[in-house]
Short mmCIF file of C-alpha atoms in Angstrom, two decimals:
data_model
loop_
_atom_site.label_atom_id
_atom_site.label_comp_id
_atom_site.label_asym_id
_atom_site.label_seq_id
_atom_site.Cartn_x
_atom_site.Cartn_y
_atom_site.Cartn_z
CA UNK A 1 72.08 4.11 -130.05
CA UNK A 2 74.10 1.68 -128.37
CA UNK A 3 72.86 -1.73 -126.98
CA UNK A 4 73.64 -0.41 -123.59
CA UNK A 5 71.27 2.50 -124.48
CA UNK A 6 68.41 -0.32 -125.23
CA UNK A 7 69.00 -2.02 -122.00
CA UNK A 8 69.37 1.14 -120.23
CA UNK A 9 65.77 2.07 -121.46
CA UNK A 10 64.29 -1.84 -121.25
CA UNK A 11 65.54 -3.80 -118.36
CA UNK A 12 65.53 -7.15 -120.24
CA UNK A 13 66.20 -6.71 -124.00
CA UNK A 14 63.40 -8.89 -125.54
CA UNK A 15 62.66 -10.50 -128.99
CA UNK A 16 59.10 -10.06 -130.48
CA UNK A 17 58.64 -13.72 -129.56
CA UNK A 18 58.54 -13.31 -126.08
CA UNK A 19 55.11 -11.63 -126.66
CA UNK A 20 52.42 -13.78 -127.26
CA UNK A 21 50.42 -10.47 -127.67
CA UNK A 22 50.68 -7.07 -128.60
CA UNK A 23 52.29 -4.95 -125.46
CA UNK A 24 50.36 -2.14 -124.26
CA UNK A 25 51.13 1.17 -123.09
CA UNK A 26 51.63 4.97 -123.17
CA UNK A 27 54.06 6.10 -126.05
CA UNK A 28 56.63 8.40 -125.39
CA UNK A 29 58.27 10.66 -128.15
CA UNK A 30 61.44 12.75 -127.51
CA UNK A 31 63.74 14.96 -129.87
CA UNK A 32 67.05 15.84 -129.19
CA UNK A 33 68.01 19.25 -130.96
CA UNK A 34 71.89 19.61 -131.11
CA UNK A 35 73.54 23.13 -130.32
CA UNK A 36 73.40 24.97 -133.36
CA UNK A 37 77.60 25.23 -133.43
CA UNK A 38 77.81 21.83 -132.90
CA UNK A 39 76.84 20.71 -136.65
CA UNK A 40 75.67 17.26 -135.48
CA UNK A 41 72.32 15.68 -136.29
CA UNK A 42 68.88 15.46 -135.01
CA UNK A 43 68.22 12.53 -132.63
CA UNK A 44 64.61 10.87 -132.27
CA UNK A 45 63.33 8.64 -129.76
CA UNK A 46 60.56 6.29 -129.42
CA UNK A 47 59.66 4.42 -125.76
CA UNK A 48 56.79 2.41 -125.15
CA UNK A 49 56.24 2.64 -121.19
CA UNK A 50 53.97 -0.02 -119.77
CA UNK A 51 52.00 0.13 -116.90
CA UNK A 52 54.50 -1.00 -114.57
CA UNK A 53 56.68 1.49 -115.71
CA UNK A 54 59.10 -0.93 -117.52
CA UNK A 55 60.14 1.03 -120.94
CA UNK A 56 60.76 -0.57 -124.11
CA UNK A 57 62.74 1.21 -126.71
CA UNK A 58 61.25 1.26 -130.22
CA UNK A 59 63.44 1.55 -133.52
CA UNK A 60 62.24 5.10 -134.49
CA UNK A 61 61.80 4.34 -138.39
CA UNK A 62 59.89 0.84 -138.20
CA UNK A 63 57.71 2.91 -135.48
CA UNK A 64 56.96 5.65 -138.05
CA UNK A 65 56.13 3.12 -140.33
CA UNK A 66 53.69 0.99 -138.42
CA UNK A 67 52.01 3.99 -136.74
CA UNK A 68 51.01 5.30 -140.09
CA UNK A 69 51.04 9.28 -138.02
CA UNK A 70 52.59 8.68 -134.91
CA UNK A 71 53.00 12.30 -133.77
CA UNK A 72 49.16 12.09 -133.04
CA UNK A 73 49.88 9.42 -130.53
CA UNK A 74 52.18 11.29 -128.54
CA UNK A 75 51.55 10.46 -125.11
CA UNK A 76 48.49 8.34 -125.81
CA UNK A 77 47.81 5.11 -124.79
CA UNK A 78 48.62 2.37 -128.13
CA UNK A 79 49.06 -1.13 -128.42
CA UNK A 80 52.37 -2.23 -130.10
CA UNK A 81 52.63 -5.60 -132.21
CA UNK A 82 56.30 -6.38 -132.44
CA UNK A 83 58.49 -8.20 -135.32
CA UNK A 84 61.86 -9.40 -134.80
CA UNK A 85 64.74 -9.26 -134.86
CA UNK A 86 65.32 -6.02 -132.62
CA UNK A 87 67.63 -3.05 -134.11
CA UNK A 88 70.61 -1.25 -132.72
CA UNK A 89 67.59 1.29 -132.39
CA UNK A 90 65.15 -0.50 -130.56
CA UNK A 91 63.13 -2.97 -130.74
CA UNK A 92 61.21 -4.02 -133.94
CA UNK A 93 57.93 -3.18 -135.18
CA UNK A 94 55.18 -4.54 -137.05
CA UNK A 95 52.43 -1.69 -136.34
CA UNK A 96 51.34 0.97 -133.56
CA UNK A 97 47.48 0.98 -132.68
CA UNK A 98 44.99 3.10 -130.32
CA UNK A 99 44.09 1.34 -127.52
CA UNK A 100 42.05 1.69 -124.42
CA UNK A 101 41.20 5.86 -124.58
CA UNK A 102 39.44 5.44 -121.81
CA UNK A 103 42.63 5.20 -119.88
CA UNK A 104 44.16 8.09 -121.45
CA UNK A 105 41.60 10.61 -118.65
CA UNK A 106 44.73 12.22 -116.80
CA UNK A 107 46.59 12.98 -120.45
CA UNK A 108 46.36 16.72 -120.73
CA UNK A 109 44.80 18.44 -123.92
CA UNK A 110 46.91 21.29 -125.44
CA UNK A 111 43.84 23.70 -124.74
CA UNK A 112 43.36 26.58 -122.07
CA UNK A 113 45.37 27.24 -119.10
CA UNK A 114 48.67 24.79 -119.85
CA UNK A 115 50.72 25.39 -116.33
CA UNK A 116 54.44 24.82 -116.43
CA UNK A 117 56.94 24.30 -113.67
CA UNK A 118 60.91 25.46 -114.61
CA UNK A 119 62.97 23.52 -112.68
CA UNK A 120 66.50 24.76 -112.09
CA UNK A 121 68.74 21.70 -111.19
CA UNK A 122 72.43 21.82 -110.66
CA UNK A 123 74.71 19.14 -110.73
CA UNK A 124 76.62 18.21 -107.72
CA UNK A 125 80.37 18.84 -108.83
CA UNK A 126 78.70 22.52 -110.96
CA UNK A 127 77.98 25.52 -108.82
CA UNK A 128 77.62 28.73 -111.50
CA UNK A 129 74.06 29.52 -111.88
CA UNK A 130 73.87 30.89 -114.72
CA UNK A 131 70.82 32.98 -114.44
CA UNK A 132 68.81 34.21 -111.08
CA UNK A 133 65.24 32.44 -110.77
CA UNK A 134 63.47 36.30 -111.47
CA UNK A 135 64.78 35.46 -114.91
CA UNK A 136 63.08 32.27 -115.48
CA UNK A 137 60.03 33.22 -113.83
CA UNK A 138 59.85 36.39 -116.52
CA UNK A 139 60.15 34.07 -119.19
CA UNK A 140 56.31 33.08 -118.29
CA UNK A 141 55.46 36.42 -118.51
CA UNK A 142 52.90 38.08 -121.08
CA UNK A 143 54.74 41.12 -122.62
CA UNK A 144 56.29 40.88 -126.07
CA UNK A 145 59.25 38.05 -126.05
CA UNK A 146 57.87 36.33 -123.27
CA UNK A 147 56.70 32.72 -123.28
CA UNK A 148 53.09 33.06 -122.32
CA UNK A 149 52.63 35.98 -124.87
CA UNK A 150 54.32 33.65 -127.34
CA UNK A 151 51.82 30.82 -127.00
CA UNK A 152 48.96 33.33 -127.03
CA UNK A 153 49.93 34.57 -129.89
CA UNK A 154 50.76 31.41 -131.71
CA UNK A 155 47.52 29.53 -130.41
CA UNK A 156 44.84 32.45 -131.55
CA UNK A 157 44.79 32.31 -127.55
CA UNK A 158 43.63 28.97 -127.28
CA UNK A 159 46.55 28.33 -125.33
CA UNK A 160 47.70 30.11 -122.41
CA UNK A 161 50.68 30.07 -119.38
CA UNK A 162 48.98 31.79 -116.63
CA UNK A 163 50.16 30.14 -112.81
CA UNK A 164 53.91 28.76 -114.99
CA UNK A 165 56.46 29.57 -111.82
CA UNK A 166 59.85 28.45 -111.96
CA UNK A 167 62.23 26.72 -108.88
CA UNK A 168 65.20 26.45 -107.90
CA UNK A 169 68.23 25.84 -107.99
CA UNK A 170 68.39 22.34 -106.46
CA UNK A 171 71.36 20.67 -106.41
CA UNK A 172 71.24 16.90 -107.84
CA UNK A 173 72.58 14.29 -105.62
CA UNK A 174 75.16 13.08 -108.42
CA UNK A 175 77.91 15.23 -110.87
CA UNK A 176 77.50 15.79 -114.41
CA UNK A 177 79.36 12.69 -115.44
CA UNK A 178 77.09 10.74 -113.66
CA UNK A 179 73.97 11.51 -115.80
CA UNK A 180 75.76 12.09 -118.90
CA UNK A 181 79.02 9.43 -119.34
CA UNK A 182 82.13 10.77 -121.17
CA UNK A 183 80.92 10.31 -124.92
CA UNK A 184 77.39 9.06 -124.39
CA UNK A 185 74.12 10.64 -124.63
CA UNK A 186 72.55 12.02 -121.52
CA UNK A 187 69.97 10.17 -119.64
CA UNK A 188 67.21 11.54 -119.58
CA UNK A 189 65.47 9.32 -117.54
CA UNK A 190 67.65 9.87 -114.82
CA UNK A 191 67.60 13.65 -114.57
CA UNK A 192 63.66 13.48 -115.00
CA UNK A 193 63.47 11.80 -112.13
CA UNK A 194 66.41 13.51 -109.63
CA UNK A 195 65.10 16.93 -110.88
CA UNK A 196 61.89 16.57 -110.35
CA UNK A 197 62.45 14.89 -106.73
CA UNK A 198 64.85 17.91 -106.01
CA UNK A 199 62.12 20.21 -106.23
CA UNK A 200 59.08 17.80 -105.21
CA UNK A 201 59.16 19.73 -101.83
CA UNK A 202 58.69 22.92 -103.07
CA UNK A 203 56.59 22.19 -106.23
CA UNK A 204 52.84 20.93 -106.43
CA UNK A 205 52.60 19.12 -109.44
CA UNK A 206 49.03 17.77 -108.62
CA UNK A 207 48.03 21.05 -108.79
CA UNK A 208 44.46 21.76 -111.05
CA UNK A 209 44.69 17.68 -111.84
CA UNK A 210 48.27 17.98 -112.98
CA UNK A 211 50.97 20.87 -114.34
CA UNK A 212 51.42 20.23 -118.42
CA UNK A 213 54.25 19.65 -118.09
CA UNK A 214 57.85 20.19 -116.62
CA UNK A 215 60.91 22.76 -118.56
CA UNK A 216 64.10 21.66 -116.88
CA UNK A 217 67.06 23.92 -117.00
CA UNK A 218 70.78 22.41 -115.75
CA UNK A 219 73.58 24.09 -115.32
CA UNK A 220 76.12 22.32 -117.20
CA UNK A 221 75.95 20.86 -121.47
CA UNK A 222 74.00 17.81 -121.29
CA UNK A 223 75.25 15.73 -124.39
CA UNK A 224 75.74 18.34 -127.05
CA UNK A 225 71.87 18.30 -127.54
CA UNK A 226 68.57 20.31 -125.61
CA UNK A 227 65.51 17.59 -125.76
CA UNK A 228 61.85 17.75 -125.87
CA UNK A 229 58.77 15.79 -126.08
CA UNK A 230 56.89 13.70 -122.86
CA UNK A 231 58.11 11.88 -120.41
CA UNK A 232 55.44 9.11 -118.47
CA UNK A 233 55.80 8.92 -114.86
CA UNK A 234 54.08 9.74 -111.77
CA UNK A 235 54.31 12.69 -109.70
CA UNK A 236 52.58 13.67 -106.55
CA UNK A 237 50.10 10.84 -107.38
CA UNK A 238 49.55 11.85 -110.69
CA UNK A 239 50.63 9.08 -113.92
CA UNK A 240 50.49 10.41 -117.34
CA UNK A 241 52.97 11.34 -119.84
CA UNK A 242 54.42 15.20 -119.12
CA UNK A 243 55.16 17.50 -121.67
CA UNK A 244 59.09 17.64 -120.52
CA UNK A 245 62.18 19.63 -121.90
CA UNK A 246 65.52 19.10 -120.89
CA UNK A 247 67.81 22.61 -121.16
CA UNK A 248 70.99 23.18 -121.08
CA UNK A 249 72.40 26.93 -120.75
CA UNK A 250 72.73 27.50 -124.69
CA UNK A 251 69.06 26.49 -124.91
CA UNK A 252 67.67 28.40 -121.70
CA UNK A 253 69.50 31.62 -122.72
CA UNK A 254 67.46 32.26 -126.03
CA UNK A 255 63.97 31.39 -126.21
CA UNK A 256 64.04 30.31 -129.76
CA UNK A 257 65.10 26.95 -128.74
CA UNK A 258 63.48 26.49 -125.16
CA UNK A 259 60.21 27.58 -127.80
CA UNK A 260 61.59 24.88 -129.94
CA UNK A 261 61.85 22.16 -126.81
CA UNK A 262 58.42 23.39 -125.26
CA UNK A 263 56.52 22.95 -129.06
CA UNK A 264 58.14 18.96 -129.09
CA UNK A 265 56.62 18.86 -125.77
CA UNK A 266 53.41 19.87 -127.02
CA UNK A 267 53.58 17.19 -129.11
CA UNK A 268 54.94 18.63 -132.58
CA UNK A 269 57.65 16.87 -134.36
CA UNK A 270 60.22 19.21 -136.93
CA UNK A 271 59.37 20.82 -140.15
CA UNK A 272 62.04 20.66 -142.77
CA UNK A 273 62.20 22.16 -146.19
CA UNK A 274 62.44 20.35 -149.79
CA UNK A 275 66.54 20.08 -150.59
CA UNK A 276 66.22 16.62 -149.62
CA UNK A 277 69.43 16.55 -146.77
CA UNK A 278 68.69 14.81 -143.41
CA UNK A 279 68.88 18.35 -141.63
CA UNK A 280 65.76 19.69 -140.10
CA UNK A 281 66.69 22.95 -139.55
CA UNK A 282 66.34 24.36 -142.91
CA UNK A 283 62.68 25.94 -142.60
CA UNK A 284 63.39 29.53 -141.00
CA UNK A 285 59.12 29.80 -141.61
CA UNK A 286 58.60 27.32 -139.05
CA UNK A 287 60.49 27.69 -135.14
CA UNK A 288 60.02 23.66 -135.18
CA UNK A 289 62.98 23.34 -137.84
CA UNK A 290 65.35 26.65 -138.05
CA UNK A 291 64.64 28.46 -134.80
CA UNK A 292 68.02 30.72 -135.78
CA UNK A 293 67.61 32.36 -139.37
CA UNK A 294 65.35 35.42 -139.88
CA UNK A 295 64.52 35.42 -136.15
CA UNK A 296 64.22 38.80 -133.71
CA UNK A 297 66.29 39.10 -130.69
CA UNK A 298 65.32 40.83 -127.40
CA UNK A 299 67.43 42.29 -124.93
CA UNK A 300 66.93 39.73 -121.94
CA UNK A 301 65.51 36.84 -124.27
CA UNK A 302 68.03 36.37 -126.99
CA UNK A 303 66.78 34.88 -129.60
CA UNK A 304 63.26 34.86 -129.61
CA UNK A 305 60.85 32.41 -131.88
CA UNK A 306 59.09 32.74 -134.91
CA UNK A 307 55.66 31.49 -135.65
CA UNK A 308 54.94 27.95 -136.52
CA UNK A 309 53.26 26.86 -139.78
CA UNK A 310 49.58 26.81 -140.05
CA UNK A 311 50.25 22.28 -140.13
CA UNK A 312 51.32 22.50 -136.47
CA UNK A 313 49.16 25.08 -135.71
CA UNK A 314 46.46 23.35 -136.75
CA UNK A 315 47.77 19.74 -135.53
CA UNK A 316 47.32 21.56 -131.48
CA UNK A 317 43.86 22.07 -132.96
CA UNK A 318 44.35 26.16 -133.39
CA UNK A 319 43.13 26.74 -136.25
CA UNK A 320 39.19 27.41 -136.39
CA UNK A 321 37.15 25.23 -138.94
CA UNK A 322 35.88 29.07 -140.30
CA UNK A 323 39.75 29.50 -140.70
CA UNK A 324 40.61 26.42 -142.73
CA UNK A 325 39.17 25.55 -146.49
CA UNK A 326 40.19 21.71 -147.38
CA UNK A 327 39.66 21.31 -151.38
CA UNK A 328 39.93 17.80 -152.28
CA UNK A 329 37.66 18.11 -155.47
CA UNK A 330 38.34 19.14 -159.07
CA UNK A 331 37.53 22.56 -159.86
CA UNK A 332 38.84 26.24 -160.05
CA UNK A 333 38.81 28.20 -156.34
CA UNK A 334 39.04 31.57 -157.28
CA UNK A 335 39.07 34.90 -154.65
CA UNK A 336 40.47 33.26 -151.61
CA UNK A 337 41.15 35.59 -148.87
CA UNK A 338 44.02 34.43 -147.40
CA UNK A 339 44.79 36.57 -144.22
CA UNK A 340 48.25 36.19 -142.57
CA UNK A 341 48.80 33.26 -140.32
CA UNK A 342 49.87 35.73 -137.10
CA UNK A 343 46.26 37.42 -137.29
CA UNK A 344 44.38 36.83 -134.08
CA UNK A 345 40.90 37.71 -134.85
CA UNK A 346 40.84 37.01 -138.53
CA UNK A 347 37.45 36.76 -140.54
CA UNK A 348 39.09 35.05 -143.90
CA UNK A 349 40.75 31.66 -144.61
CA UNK A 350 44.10 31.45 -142.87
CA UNK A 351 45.30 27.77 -144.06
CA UNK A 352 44.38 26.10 -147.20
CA UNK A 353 44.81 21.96 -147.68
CA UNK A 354 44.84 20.86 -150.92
CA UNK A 355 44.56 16.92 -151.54
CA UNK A 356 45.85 15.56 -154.76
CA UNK A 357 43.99 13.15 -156.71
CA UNK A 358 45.06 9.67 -155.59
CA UNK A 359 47.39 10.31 -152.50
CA UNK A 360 47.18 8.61 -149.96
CA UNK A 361 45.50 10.28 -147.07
CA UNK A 362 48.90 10.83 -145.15
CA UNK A 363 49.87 13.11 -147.81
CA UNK A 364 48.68 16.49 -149.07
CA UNK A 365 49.80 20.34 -149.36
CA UNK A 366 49.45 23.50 -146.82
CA UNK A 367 48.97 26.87 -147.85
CA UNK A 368 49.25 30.19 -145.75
CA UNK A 369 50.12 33.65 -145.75
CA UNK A 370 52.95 34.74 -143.76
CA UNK A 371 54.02 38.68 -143.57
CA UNK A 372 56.52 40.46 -141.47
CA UNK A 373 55.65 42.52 -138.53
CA UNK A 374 55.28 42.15 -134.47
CA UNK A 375 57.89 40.98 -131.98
CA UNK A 376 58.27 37.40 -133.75
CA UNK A 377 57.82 37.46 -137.20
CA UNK A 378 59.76 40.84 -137.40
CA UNK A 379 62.26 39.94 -139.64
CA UNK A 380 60.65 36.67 -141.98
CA UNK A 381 62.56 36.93 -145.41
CA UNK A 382 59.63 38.34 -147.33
CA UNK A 383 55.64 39.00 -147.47
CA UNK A 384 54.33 36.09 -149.25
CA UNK A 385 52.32 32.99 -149.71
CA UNK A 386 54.44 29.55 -148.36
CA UNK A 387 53.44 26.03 -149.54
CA UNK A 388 54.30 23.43 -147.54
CA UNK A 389 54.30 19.64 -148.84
CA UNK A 390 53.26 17.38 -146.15
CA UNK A 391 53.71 13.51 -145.26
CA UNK A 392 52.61 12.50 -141.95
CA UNK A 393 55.11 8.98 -142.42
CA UNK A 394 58.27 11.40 -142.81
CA UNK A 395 60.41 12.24 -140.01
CA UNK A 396 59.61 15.61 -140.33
CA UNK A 397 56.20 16.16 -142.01
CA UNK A 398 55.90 19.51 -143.40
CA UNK A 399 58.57 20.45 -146.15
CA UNK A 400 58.28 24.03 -147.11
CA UNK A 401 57.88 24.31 -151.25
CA UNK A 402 61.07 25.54 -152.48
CA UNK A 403 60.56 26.08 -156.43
CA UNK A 404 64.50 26.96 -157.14
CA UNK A 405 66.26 24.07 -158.96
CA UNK A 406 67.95 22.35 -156.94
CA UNK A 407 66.29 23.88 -153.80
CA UNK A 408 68.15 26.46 -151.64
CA UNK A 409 70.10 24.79 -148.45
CA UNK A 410 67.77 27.30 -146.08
CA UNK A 411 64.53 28.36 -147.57
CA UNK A 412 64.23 31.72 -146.89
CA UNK A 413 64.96 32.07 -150.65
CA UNK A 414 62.91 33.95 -153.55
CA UNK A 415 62.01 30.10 -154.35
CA UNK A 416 60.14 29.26 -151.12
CA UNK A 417 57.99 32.83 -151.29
CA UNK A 418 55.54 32.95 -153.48
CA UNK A 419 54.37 36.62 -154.36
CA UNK A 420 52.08 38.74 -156.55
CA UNK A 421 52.09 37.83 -160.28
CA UNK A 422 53.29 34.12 -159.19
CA UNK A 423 51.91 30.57 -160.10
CA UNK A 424 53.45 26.96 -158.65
CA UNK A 425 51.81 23.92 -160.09
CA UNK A 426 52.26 20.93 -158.02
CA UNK A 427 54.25 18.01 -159.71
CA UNK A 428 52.00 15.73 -162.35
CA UNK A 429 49.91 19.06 -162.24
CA UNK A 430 48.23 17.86 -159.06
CA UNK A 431 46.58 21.47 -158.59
CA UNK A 432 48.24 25.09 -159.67
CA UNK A 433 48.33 27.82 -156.77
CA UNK A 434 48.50 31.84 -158.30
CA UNK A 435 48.94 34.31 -155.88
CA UNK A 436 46.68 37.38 -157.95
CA UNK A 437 46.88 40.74 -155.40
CA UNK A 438 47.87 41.83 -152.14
CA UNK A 439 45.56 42.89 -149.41
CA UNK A 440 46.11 44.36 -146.09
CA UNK A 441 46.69 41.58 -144.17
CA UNK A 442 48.06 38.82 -146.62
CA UNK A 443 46.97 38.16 -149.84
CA UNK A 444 44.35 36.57 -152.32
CA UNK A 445 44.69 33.43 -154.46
CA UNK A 446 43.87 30.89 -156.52
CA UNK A 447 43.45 27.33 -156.57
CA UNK A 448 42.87 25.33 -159.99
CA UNK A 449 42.51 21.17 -158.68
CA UNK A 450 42.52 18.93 -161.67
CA UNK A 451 41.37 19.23 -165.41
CA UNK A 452 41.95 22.58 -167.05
CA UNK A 453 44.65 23.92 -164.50
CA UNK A 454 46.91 26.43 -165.46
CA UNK A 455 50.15 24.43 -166.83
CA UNK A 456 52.02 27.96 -166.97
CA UNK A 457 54.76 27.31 -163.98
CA UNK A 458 56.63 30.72 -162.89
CA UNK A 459 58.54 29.04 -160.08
CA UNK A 460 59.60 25.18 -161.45
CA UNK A 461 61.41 22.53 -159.87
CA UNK A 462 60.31 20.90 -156.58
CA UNK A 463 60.43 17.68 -156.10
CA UNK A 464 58.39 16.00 -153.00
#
């Protein structure tokens, strides 16, 4: 990020001096996902927006850092205690608190009826329109492929689309190199706000206290790169942070990736696996890393998503405390039913957390059951039991186990599935995991935490 980036996103670059307190306001977090051809890397942005609407750019890394989990502040309202001197990334930061909840009452919970508005917004000096509007509108539809059946199914329908519409097109007052200079990055900030006035004549977003959010689709490449996460502004009267994606035509084609975009907006950062590169999108169990590998397609959808792991669904709060078994004490857990994560309706465990003896609390391991069938999960590499390693400080938490030494580059590997007859012990012999039979809808295990585990390791080599 350039320093014309930070001014861009702070009117007056300031040093942590000029605040003789912490500054206050609602924290925005945004990904950028780069087309899949491109090979570049993952971008990650962090914006404090105060209540005049100034934003402050935050250096991604120190934020991380001094937030201790700051994907469960997305959108919230925080208090930010700067250090100096600023970054090329942003500016400098000592630590990222709560503060003031009791402003947070227009922030929308990711629970019920979550209404989206697709706005399709062309630039001035583009006309092709690369799809009609019946086409985006029957992307909110509920058959098999489509988005509201998606987050149904993902959700345990806890989540639904119902009253999603899509606009358009509007043409933006400005071309394409106008919001997105010759070699830059887009800004964002910018088409938020001439897309959304565009269509603020023919869209209600007051509506039921406020849509969820916003899925913008242009009609030209943005910066190499789709986006997701919130974006804090005020529209028809209403101030909050939005969930907000920004597509462009590779992204709104295939609804892997506009899946991808809408789960950032939700609020979930990306899942990785355990090789140890700076890619995210090596976890084909997960649609937040590899939305491409082991995924179905549909006819009028493209690429359609897979599931995400039981962390983010249980970070949205989907997972049922019936469904979820936390062992954080010694001792031998024997006969867990572990159904597979896709089962609406199930009566056994569907995620497992194991905490290791003397991690920290930002640290610990996911277990669930994944098996192929249905529209998404259709073609998953195998029927088995995943282990995910997670660290709420990383960049992307969860890290898929992959027991192959050195790890596979994509973990859809023998190493990442863990099948009948199999054992993993965690490193230091944290706690042992044996996957001992099949049943009809996943599998059941065991879990040995502490003294007397099972030291016998079929599947050897991860490192966290």
């Amino acid at each position: 990020m350039t320093m014309l980036r930070l001014l861009s996103l702070c009117p007056l670059l300031l040093s942590a001096s000029a605040f003789a307190a912490p500054i206050e306001g609602r924290l925005e977090l945004t990904w950028g996902d780069p087309d899949p051809v491109a090979g570049q890397e993952s971008q990650f942005r962090v914006t404090l927006v105060d209540d005049a609407g100034l934003r402050y750019a935050l250096d991604p890394q120190q934020a991380r850092s001094g937030a201790g989990d700051i994907y469960a502040l997305a959108g919230k309202r925080v208090a930010v205690e700067l250090a100096a001197p600023a970054t090329t990334q942003g500016l400098a930061v000592q630590a990222i608190v709560p503060a003031d909840v009791q402003r947070d009452g227009n922030q929308p919970n990711v629970a019920g009826t979550t209404v989206w508005a697709t706005l399709l917004c062309k630039f001035s000096d583009i006309a092709t329109e690369q799809k009609p509007l019946s086409f985006f509108n029957g992307q909110y539809g509920n058959n098999p492929g489509q988005l509201d059946h998606y987050w149904r199914e993902v959700s345990y329908n806890k989540i639904n689309l119902v009253g999603s519409a899509a606009y358009g097109w509007f043409t933006l007052p400005q071309p394409r190199s106008f919001y997105v200079p010759s070699g830059g990055s887009a800004n964002l900030n910018k088409l938020f706000d001439d897309c959304t006035a565009a269509a603020n004549a023919s869209v209600n977003f007051a509506a039921n206290g406020g849509l969820q959010g916003v899925n913008m689709m242009f009609n030209g490449d943005l910066d190499g790169f789709a986006w997701g996460g919130g974006r804090c502004a005020t529209l028809d009267g209403i101030n909050k942070c939005w969930s907000s994606t920004w597509n462009p035509p590779w992204s709104f084609n295939n609804s892997a990736p506009l899946s991808h975009e809408m789960g950032h907006a939700y609020g979930l950062p990306h899942a990785n696996n355990s090789d140890g590169d700076t890619n995210p999108y090596d976890n084909p169990w997960d649609v937040m890393s590899d939305g491409w590998s082991n995924a179905a397609t549909d006819a009028t959808y493209g690429t359609i998503a897979k599931h995400i792991s039981t962390w983010s669904r249980d970070k949205l709060v989907f997972i049922d405390a019936a469904r979820k078994r936390i062992i954080d004490v010694d001792g031998v857990y024997s006969n867990l039913l572990l159904d597979r994560a896709s089962l609406i309706g199930s009566t056994n465990l569907q995620m497992i957390v194991v905490r290791v003896a003397g991690a920290p609390t930002t640290r610990f391991y996911t277990i669930e059951a994944r098996k192929r069938g249905g529209k998404y999960e259709a073609n998953l590499a195998g029927d088995a039991v995943i282990i995910h390693s997670v660290d709420t400080t990383r960049s992307e938490p969860a890290w898929s186990v992959d027991a192959t030494n050195p790890p596979a580059t994509t973990s859809n590997n023998e190493g990442s599935m863990f099948k009948v007859g199999e054992s993993w012990t965690a490193p230091a012999s944290g706690f042992t995991v044996s996957v001992d039979a099949a049943t009809a809808e996943g599998f059941r295990i065991s879990v040995t935490r502490g003294a007397g585990g099972n030291d016998t390791i079929f599947k050897a080599g991860f490192q966290p």
